[in-house]
């Protein structure tokens, strides 16, 4: 089995070739190794492999050749030393957070988190004696003020769901360093192409590969990326013994997704920018938030840390919930779904779906109103999407 890796490759090249393990048959497409275990040539070989004296696979909960290709390709894209692929984005987030923490430790996290991430921080971790302080992630001062002697981890998402606010990753990473803590960034909304948290000083990056990396609405997956020492010391044993492993079939699907990721993210971001500009001029639309627009509340930070505006747009309809529902129900191309990053354009009403469990005050604090909608742009023609939005706004 041979592996290739060019360190000077551009993302487009790495995403087609990096990490490929080609078998003796010389297949062009990556091979799918649907196997749980691996045979050893002798008892001595099994002993050597278990001792780590000889390379090779042992059991697919630990590692599998197809999953390995996905991890290596993600490392090449992210500029990370090592990675572990997981069965879902939440398996990646919970592993990244829990693998290094113990009772008595303290975590600072941005309040604007994906719902399940917030549950892990706010509800699960305290059961095990890990305390968390939730802060306004936009405010670097708030992060600084939340630091305690026991603070071990910072956790944030940027841009946030659904209001696409951004956190100053470089400044927050410097604070983490000065506190002796590690910064974990959930980079789903930016995609690995538009924002590089490790280059900005973050220590660990996590993805739900379910979103743009698959990008075609097929399977769940996730990945945690960091330096080799952190993974060896923290994630390695946690991962092997708790078993959040990615299935080889899903790894193969995600590898195929990575090949087209740059094409898709570019087109989806271009469509998002056009739709955001269209919405901003419409009389029924209040606020439009798109990180690629000059009127984004933190346009200066966007310019510092992102190379594109993302594939999502958030906007408010002036008529509140009834307008938002009428708009959603009148759409004919864009589907109603809480998913994102798909080839199909999708819209969601956070107040009644993804963010329904927040209190009214928490939603108001997060800038989510009754008329707020989040739109994930797909691969359809942008003109067709704008015509669909135009006719749905008439109904709103
Ligand atoms: C979807 C998502 C997750 C969870 O990923 P799953 O693959 O659904 O488990 C975590 N964080 C963010 C920002 C997400 O969008």
Short mmCIF file of C-alpha atoms and ligand atoms in Angstrom, two decimals:
data_model
loop_
_atom_site.label_atom_id
_atom_site.label_comp_id
_atom_site.label_asym_id
_atom_site.label_seq_id
_atom_site.Cartn_x
_atom_site.Cartn_y
_atom_site.Cartn_z
CA UNK A 1 0.00 0.00 0.00
CA UNK A 2 1.45 3.37 -0.94
CA UNK A 3 0.68 6.81 0.39
CA UNK A 4 1.43 10.18 -1.12
CA UNK A 5 1.53 13.66 0.31
CA UNK A 6 2.84 16.90 -1.16
CA UNK A 7 3.45 19.53 1.49
CA UNK A 8 3.48 22.38 -1.03
CA UNK A 9 0.19 21.45 -2.64
CA UNK A 10 -2.59 24.00 -2.91
CA UNK A 11 -5.90 22.97 -1.27
CA UNK A 12 -7.47 21.97 -4.61
CA UNK A 13 -4.66 19.47 -5.23
CA UNK A 14 -4.52 18.17 -1.66
CA UNK A 15 -8.27 17.59 -1.63
CA UNK A 16 -8.03 15.28 -4.63
CA UNK A 17 -4.79 13.46 -3.76
CA UNK A 18 -3.53 13.89 -0.17
CA UNK A 19 -3.52 10.83 2.05
CA UNK A 20 -4.38 8.35 -0.72
CA UNK A 21 -3.42 4.79 0.24
CA UNK A 22 -3.39 2.94 -3.08
CA UNK A 23 -3.54 -0.85 -2.96
CA UNK A 24 -1.64 -3.31 -5.19
CA UNK A 25 -4.51 -3.03 -7.72
CA UNK A 26 -3.76 0.60 -8.55
CA UNK A 27 -7.37 1.77 -8.22
CA UNK A 28 -7.94 5.43 -9.21
CA UNK A 29 -10.75 6.07 -6.70
CA UNK A 30 -10.00 5.55 -3.03
CA UNK A 31 -10.68 1.99 -1.87
CA UNK A 32 -13.43 1.31 0.63
CA UNK A 33 -12.16 -1.06 3.33
CA UNK A 34 -15.31 -2.42 4.93
CA UNK A 35 -13.57 -4.49 7.55
CA UNK A 36 -13.61 -4.60 11.32
CA UNK A 37 -10.32 -6.37 11.88
CA UNK A 38 -6.98 -7.19 10.24
CA UNK A 39 -4.98 -10.44 9.99
CA UNK A 40 -1.38 -10.82 11.17
CA UNK A 41 1.14 -13.03 9.36
CA UNK A 42 2.27 -14.61 12.63
CA UNK A 43 1.85 -14.46 16.38
CA UNK A 44 5.12 -12.50 16.48
CA UNK A 45 3.71 -9.96 14.00
CA UNK A 46 0.58 -9.52 16.15
CA UNK A 47 2.77 -8.96 19.21
CA UNK A 48 4.92 -6.42 17.37
CA UNK A 49 1.91 -4.51 16.10
CA UNK A 50 0.32 -4.34 19.53
CA UNK A 51 3.61 -3.10 20.95
CA UNK A 52 3.67 -0.38 18.29
CA UNK A 53 6.97 -1.73 16.94
CA UNK A 54 5.52 -2.43 13.52
CA UNK A 55 3.11 -0.20 11.58
CA UNK A 56 -0.28 -1.50 10.53
CA UNK A 57 -3.93 -1.62 11.45
CA UNK A 58 -5.31 -3.50 14.46
CA UNK A 59 -9.03 -2.86 14.70
CA UNK A 60 -11.34 -0.39 12.96
CA UNK A 61 -12.43 1.29 16.19
CA UNK A 62 -8.80 2.50 16.42
CA UNK A 63 -8.05 3.09 12.75
CA UNK A 64 -9.07 1.86 9.30
CA UNK A 65 -7.36 2.50 5.93
CA UNK A 66 -10.32 4.40 4.40
CA UNK A 67 -10.81 6.47 7.55
CA UNK A 68 -7.04 7.06 7.63
CA UNK A 69 -7.18 8.54 4.11
CA UNK A 70 -9.91 10.93 5.22
CA UNK A 71 -7.95 11.99 8.33
CA UNK A 72 -4.73 12.54 6.35
CA UNK A 73 -6.54 14.56 3.68
CA UNK A 74 -8.16 16.74 6.35
CA UNK A 75 -4.73 17.29 7.97
CA UNK A 76 -3.31 18.41 4.62
CA UNK A 77 -6.18 20.85 4.13
CA UNK A 78 -6.13 22.24 7.66
CA UNK A 79 -2.35 22.30 8.08
CA UNK A 80 -2.73 20.09 11.17
CA UNK A 81 -0.25 17.46 12.36
CA UNK A 82 -2.85 14.86 13.27
CA UNK A 83 -6.58 14.13 13.33
CA UNK A 84 -9.23 11.65 14.45
CA UNK A 85 -12.39 11.20 12.39
CA UNK A 86 -15.65 10.67 14.26
CA UNK A 87 -19.14 9.35 13.58
CA UNK A 88 -20.74 12.81 13.75
CA UNK A 89 -19.90 16.43 14.41
CA UNK A 90 -21.15 16.09 17.98
CA UNK A 91 -18.88 13.09 18.56
CA UNK A 92 -15.99 15.33 17.44
CA UNK A 93 -17.03 18.23 19.68
CA UNK A 94 -17.65 16.12 22.76
CA UNK A 95 -14.40 14.17 22.30
CA UNK A 96 -12.40 17.37 21.76
CA UNK A 97 -13.83 18.88 24.94
CA UNK A 98 -14.01 15.90 27.27
CA UNK A 99 -10.77 14.11 26.39
CA UNK A 100 -8.59 16.64 28.16
CA UNK A 101 -10.80 17.73 31.08
CA UNK A 102 -11.35 16.39 34.60
CA UNK A 103 -13.40 17.31 37.66
CA UNK A 104 -12.38 20.70 39.00
CA UNK A 105 -11.42 22.12 35.61
CA UNK A 106 -13.10 25.23 34.23
CA UNK A 107 -14.14 26.03 30.66
CA UNK A 108 -14.94 29.38 29.07
CA UNK A 109 -17.25 29.12 26.06
CA UNK A 110 -19.02 31.57 23.79
CA UNK A 111 -22.74 31.67 24.51
CA UNK A 112 -23.71 31.51 20.82
CA UNK A 113 -23.14 27.78 20.34
CA UNK A 114 -24.84 25.13 18.24
CA UNK A 115 -27.63 23.75 20.50
CA UNK A 116 -26.04 20.36 21.23
CA UNK A 117 -22.64 21.96 21.89
CA UNK A 118 -24.30 24.22 24.41
CA UNK A 119 -25.91 21.19 26.10
CA UNK A 120 -22.52 19.47 26.42
CA UNK A 121 -20.99 22.58 28.01
CA UNK A 122 -23.93 23.69 30.13
CA UNK A 123 -25.56 20.42 31.19
CA UNK A 124 -23.25 17.43 30.65
CA UNK A 125 -19.87 18.75 31.82
CA UNK A 126 -21.14 20.05 35.19
CA UNK A 127 -22.40 16.53 36.00
CA UNK A 128 -18.76 15.48 36.01
CA UNK A 129 -17.57 18.45 38.03
CA UNK A 130 -16.37 20.54 35.08
CA UNK A 131 -17.59 24.10 35.44
CA UNK A 132 -18.28 26.40 32.52
CA UNK A 133 -18.75 30.13 32.11
CA UNK A 134 -20.65 31.26 29.02
CA UNK A 135 -19.63 34.65 27.65
CA UNK A 136 -20.47 36.99 24.80
CA UNK A 137 -17.93 35.55 22.34
CA UNK A 138 -17.64 38.85 20.46
CA UNK A 139 -16.17 40.57 23.51
CA UNK A 140 -12.48 39.79 24.08
CA UNK A 141 -12.78 41.49 27.48
CA UNK A 142 -15.54 39.06 28.47
CA UNK A 143 -13.23 36.12 27.75
CA UNK A 144 -10.47 37.71 29.79
CA UNK A 145 -12.76 38.41 32.75
CA UNK A 146 -14.03 34.82 32.82
CA UNK A 147 -10.57 33.27 33.26
CA UNK A 148 -9.97 31.47 36.58
CA UNK A 149 -6.85 29.70 37.89
CA UNK A 150 -8.55 26.40 36.92
CA UNK A 151 -9.44 27.44 33.34
CA UNK A 152 -8.19 24.74 30.98
CA UNK A 153 -10.21 25.23 27.80
CA UNK A 154 -11.80 27.92 25.64
CA UNK A 155 -14.48 26.90 23.15
CA UNK A 156 -16.13 28.94 20.39
CA UNK A 157 -17.85 28.82 17.04
CA UNK A 158 -17.26 31.50 14.41
CA UNK A 159 -19.27 32.58 12.48
CA UNK A 160 -22.05 31.64 14.87
CA UNK A 161 -25.33 29.88 14.23
CA UNK A 162 -27.66 31.43 13.16
CA UNK A 163 -26.72 35.10 13.35
CA UNK A 164 -23.26 34.79 11.74
CA UNK A 165 -21.47 36.88 14.34
CA UNK A 166 -17.71 36.45 14.44
CA UNK A 167 -15.25 36.03 17.31
CA UNK A 168 -11.71 37.44 17.11
CA UNK A 169 -9.94 34.07 17.02
CA UNK A 170 -6.37 35.46 17.15
CA UNK A 171 -7.06 37.67 20.17
CA UNK A 172 -8.91 34.90 22.03
CA UNK A 173 -6.12 32.42 21.23
CA UNK A 174 -3.55 34.83 22.72
CA UNK A 175 -5.66 35.06 25.90
CA UNK A 176 -5.89 31.26 26.05
CA UNK A 177 -2.11 31.03 25.74
CA UNK A 178 -1.59 33.53 28.53
CA UNK A 179 -4.00 31.58 30.76
CA UNK A 180 -2.37 28.23 29.94
CA UNK A 181 -5.62 27.09 28.33
CA UNK A 182 -6.37 25.52 24.93
CA UNK A 183 -8.70 27.10 22.39
CA UNK A 184 -11.04 24.71 20.56
CA UNK A 185 -12.77 26.20 17.49
CA UNK A 186 -15.86 24.69 15.85
CA UNK A 187 -15.15 25.85 12.29
CA UNK A 188 -18.22 24.44 10.54
CA UNK A 189 -19.79 27.70 9.41
CA UNK A 190 -16.54 29.03 7.92
CA UNK A 191 -15.53 25.71 6.29
CA UNK A 192 -11.83 24.71 6.23
CA UNK A 193 -11.38 26.82 3.10
CA UNK A 194 -12.50 30.25 4.32
CA UNK A 195 -10.91 30.28 7.80
CA UNK A 196 -7.80 28.61 9.25
CA UNK A 197 -8.12 28.62 13.06
CA UNK A 198 -4.76 26.88 13.63
CA UNK A 199 -2.95 29.61 11.69
CA UNK A 200 -4.77 32.18 13.84
CA UNK A 201 -3.40 30.54 17.00
CA UNK A 202 -6.21 28.14 17.96
CA UNK A 203 -5.05 24.77 19.32
CA UNK A 204 -7.81 22.39 18.23
CA UNK A 205 -10.28 22.56 15.32
CA UNK A 206 -13.45 20.50 15.05
CA UNK A 207 -15.86 19.94 12.17
CA UNK A 208 -19.19 18.41 11.59
CA UNK A 209 -18.24 16.80 8.25
CA UNK A 210 -21.99 16.24 7.84
CA UNK A 211 -22.18 19.81 6.53
CA UNK A 212 -20.00 21.16 3.69
CA UNK A 213 -17.46 18.31 3.71
CA UNK A 214 -20.06 15.76 2.64
CA UNK A 215 -21.98 18.62 1.10
CA UNK A 216 -24.54 16.43 -0.57
CA UNK A 217 -26.81 15.55 2.34
CA UNK A 218 -25.79 11.89 2.60
CA UNK A 219 -24.02 10.94 5.80
CA UNK A 220 -22.93 12.11 9.23
CA UNK A 221 -19.30 12.54 10.17
CA UNK A 222 -16.88 14.68 12.11
CA UNK A 223 -13.19 15.30 12.69
CA UNK A 224 -10.91 16.70 15.41
CA UNK A 225 -7.57 18.20 14.28
CA UNK A 226 -4.65 19.40 16.38
CA UNK A 227 -0.93 19.00 16.99
CA UNK A 228 0.41 15.49 17.41
CA UNK A 229 1.38 15.93 21.07
CA UNK A 230 -2.11 17.05 22.11
CA UNK A 231 -3.72 14.17 20.24
CA UNK A 232 -1.26 11.62 21.64
CA UNK A 233 -1.65 12.86 25.20
CA UNK A 234 -5.37 13.61 25.26
CA UNK A 235 -7.47 12.32 22.39
CA UNK A 236 -5.70 9.06 21.49
CA UNK A 237 -6.76 6.91 24.47
CA UNK A 238 -10.14 8.64 24.90
CA UNK A 239 -10.94 7.92 21.24
CA UNK A 240 -9.84 4.26 21.31
CA UNK A 241 -11.69 3.40 24.47
CA UNK A 242 -14.94 5.33 24.07
CA UNK A 243 -15.39 4.47 20.37
CA UNK A 244 -16.83 7.50 18.52
CA UNK A 245 -15.18 6.11 15.35
CA UNK A 246 -16.28 7.01 11.81
CA UNK A 247 -17.56 4.15 9.66
CA UNK A 248 -15.35 3.35 6.63
CA UNK A 249 -18.33 3.79 4.33
CA UNK A 250 -18.98 7.30 5.61
CA UNK A 251 -15.24 8.08 5.43
CA UNK A 252 -15.29 7.06 1.77
CA UNK A 253 -18.31 9.27 1.09
CA UNK A 254 -16.58 12.19 2.83
CA UNK A 255 -13.36 11.63 0.85
CA UNK A 256 -15.39 12.00 -2.34
CA UNK A 257 -16.96 15.13 -0.84
CA UNK A 258 -13.54 16.65 -0.19
CA UNK A 259 -12.62 16.39 -3.88
CA UNK A 260 -15.30 18.91 -4.82
CA UNK A 261 -15.29 21.02 -1.63
CA UNK A 262 -13.49 24.07 -3.11
CA UNK A 263 -15.81 24.19 -6.15
CA UNK A 264 -18.91 23.92 -4.00
CA UNK A 265 -17.86 26.39 -1.31
CA UNK A 266 -16.89 28.93 -3.96
CA UNK A 267 -20.19 28.72 -5.80
CA UNK A 268 -22.27 28.62 -2.60
CA UNK A 269 -20.43 31.66 -1.21
CA UNK A 270 -20.94 33.58 -4.45
CA UNK A 271 -24.65 32.78 -4.35
CA UNK A 272 -24.83 33.76 -0.66
CA UNK A 273 -23.23 37.13 -1.44
CA UNK A 274 -25.71 37.77 -4.28
CA UNK A 275 -28.70 36.74 -2.19
CA UNK A 276 -27.52 38.89 0.75
CA UNK A 277 -27.24 41.93 -1.54
CA UNK A 278 -30.68 41.24 -2.99
CA UNK A 279 -32.30 40.85 0.46
CA UNK A 280 -30.65 44.02 1.80
CA UNK A 281 -32.55 46.09 -0.79
CA UNK A 282 -35.95 44.49 -0.21
CA UNK A 283 -38.57 46.54 1.72
CA UNK A 284 -39.93 43.51 3.64
CA UNK A 285 -36.49 42.61 4.96
CA UNK A 286 -35.09 44.22 8.10
CA UNK A 287 -31.56 43.25 9.04
CA UNK A 288 -29.32 41.17 6.73
CA UNK A 289 -26.21 39.60 8.24
CA UNK A 290 -23.59 38.24 5.87
CA UNK A 291 -19.90 38.16 6.79
CA UNK A 292 -18.97 39.10 3.22
CA UNK A 293 -20.82 42.45 3.36
CA UNK A 294 -19.29 45.75 4.41
CA UNK A 295 -22.21 46.36 6.79
CA UNK A 296 -21.48 43.19 8.82
CA UNK A 297 -21.22 44.31 12.47
CA UNK A 298 -17.63 43.01 12.70
CA UNK A 299 -16.49 43.51 9.13
CA UNK A 300 -12.96 44.38 10.32
CA UNK A 301 -12.52 41.02 12.09
CA UNK A 302 -14.03 39.19 9.11
CA UNK A 303 -11.38 40.84 6.92
CA UNK A 304 -8.62 39.78 9.34
CA UNK A 305 -9.52 36.12 9.63
CA UNK A 306 -11.78 34.97 6.77
CA UNK A 307 -11.09 34.77 3.04
CA UNK A 308 -14.77 34.65 2.07
CA UNK A 309 -18.19 35.45 3.44
CA UNK A 310 -19.47 31.89 4.06
CA UNK A 311 -22.28 29.98 2.40
CA UNK A 312 -25.04 31.15 4.77
CA UNK A 313 -27.11 34.31 5.10
CA UNK A 314 -29.17 35.38 8.11
CA UNK A 315 -31.99 37.91 7.77
CA UNK A 316 -35.07 39.24 9.55
CA UNK A 317 -38.49 39.60 7.98
CA UNK A 318 -40.27 42.68 9.28
CA UNK A 319 -43.59 40.84 9.80
CA UNK A 320 -42.25 38.42 12.46
CA UNK A 321 -43.22 34.76 12.71
CA UNK A 322 -46.28 34.88 10.44
CA UNK A 323 -44.24 36.50 7.64
CA UNK A 324 -41.38 34.05 8.16
CA UNK A 325 -43.76 31.07 7.96
CA UNK A 326 -45.58 32.48 4.90
CA UNK A 327 -42.18 33.03 3.23
CA UNK A 328 -40.98 29.50 3.98
CA UNK A 329 -44.23 27.93 2.81
CA UNK A 330 -44.18 29.87 -0.47
CA UNK A 331 -40.67 28.73 -1.47
CA UNK A 332 -40.56 26.20 -4.29
CA UNK A 333 -36.83 25.49 -4.84
CA UNK A 334 -35.46 26.19 -1.37
CA UNK A 335 -36.42 23.50 1.14
CA UNK A 336 -37.35 23.90 4.81
CA UNK A 337 -34.68 22.06 6.82
CA UNK A 338 -32.42 22.69 9.79
CA UNK A 339 -29.46 21.17 7.90
CA UNK A 340 -26.84 23.29 6.13
CA UNK A 341 -23.94 23.09 3.70
CA UNK A 342 -25.98 20.84 1.37
CA UNK A 343 -26.08 20.96 -2.44
CA UNK A 344 -29.74 21.88 -1.97
CA UNK A 345 -30.60 25.33 -0.64
CA UNK A 346 -32.27 25.12 2.78
CA UNK A 347 -33.99 27.61 5.05
CA UNK A 348 -34.73 27.38 8.74
CA UNK A 349 -36.67 29.46 11.28
CA UNK A 350 -34.41 29.21 14.35
CA UNK A 351 -37.00 30.41 16.91
CA UNK A 352 -39.28 27.43 16.29
CA UNK A 353 -36.64 24.82 15.40
CA UNK A 354 -32.90 24.85 16.18
CA UNK A 355 -33.17 27.44 18.96
CA UNK A 356 -36.61 26.59 20.38
CA UNK A 357 -35.10 25.35 23.66
CA UNK A 358 -33.60 28.74 24.52
CA UNK A 359 -35.56 31.08 26.78
CA UNK A 360 -36.99 34.22 25.17
CA UNK A 361 -34.28 36.27 26.90
CA UNK A 362 -31.49 33.99 25.69
CA UNK A 363 -32.84 34.21 22.14
CA UNK A 364 -33.09 37.99 22.33
CA UNK A 365 -29.52 38.11 23.67
CA UNK A 366 -28.40 36.00 20.70
CA UNK A 367 -30.12 38.39 18.29
CA UNK A 368 -32.67 35.80 17.17
CA UNK A 369 -36.10 37.32 16.62
CA UNK A 370 -39.48 35.91 15.56
CA UNK A 371 -38.80 37.01 11.98
CA UNK A 372 -35.21 35.69 11.80
CA UNK A 373 -34.44 33.16 9.07
CA UNK A 374 -31.20 31.35 8.26
CA UNK A 375 -30.59 30.45 4.64
CA UNK A 376 -27.96 27.89 3.55
CA UNK A 377 -27.13 28.33 -0.12
CA UNK A 378 -26.89 25.23 -2.30
CA UNK A 379 -25.58 24.62 -5.80
CA UNK A 380 -28.65 25.75 -7.76
CA UNK A 381 -28.38 28.72 -10.14
CA UNK A 382 -28.26 31.94 -8.09
CA UNK A 383 -30.75 33.66 -10.43
CA UNK A 384 -33.26 30.84 -9.94
CA UNK A 385 -32.80 31.08 -6.17
CA UNK A 386 -33.34 34.85 -6.17
CA UNK A 387 -36.54 34.43 -8.24
CA UNK A 388 -37.75 31.83 -5.73
CA UNK A 389 -36.98 34.22 -2.85
CA UNK A 390 -38.63 37.12 -4.70
CA UNK A 391 -41.94 35.30 -5.17
CA UNK A 392 -41.87 33.99 -1.58
CA UNK A 393 -41.29 37.53 -0.26
CA UNK A 394 -44.45 38.60 -2.11
CA UNK A 395 -46.35 36.02 -0.05
CA UNK A 396 -44.64 37.03 3.22
C1 LIG B 1 -24.18 20.49 12.68
C2 LIG B 1 -23.24 21.10 13.62
C3 LIG B 1 -22.70 20.37 14.68
C4 LIG B 1 -23.05 18.93 14.94
O1 LIG B 1 -22.74 18.10 13.88
P1 LIG B 1 -23.47 16.69 13.61
O2 LIG B 1 -22.71 16.13 12.46
O3 LIG B 1 -24.89 16.99 13.31
O4 LIG B 1 -23.33 15.89 14.86
C5 LIG B 1 -21.81 21.02 15.53
N1 LIG B 1 -21.50 22.32 15.36
C6 LIG B 1 -22.01 23.06 14.36
C7 LIG B 1 -21.62 24.48 14.22
C8 LIG B 1 -22.90 22.48 13.45
O5 LIG B 1 -23.41 23.21 12.46
#
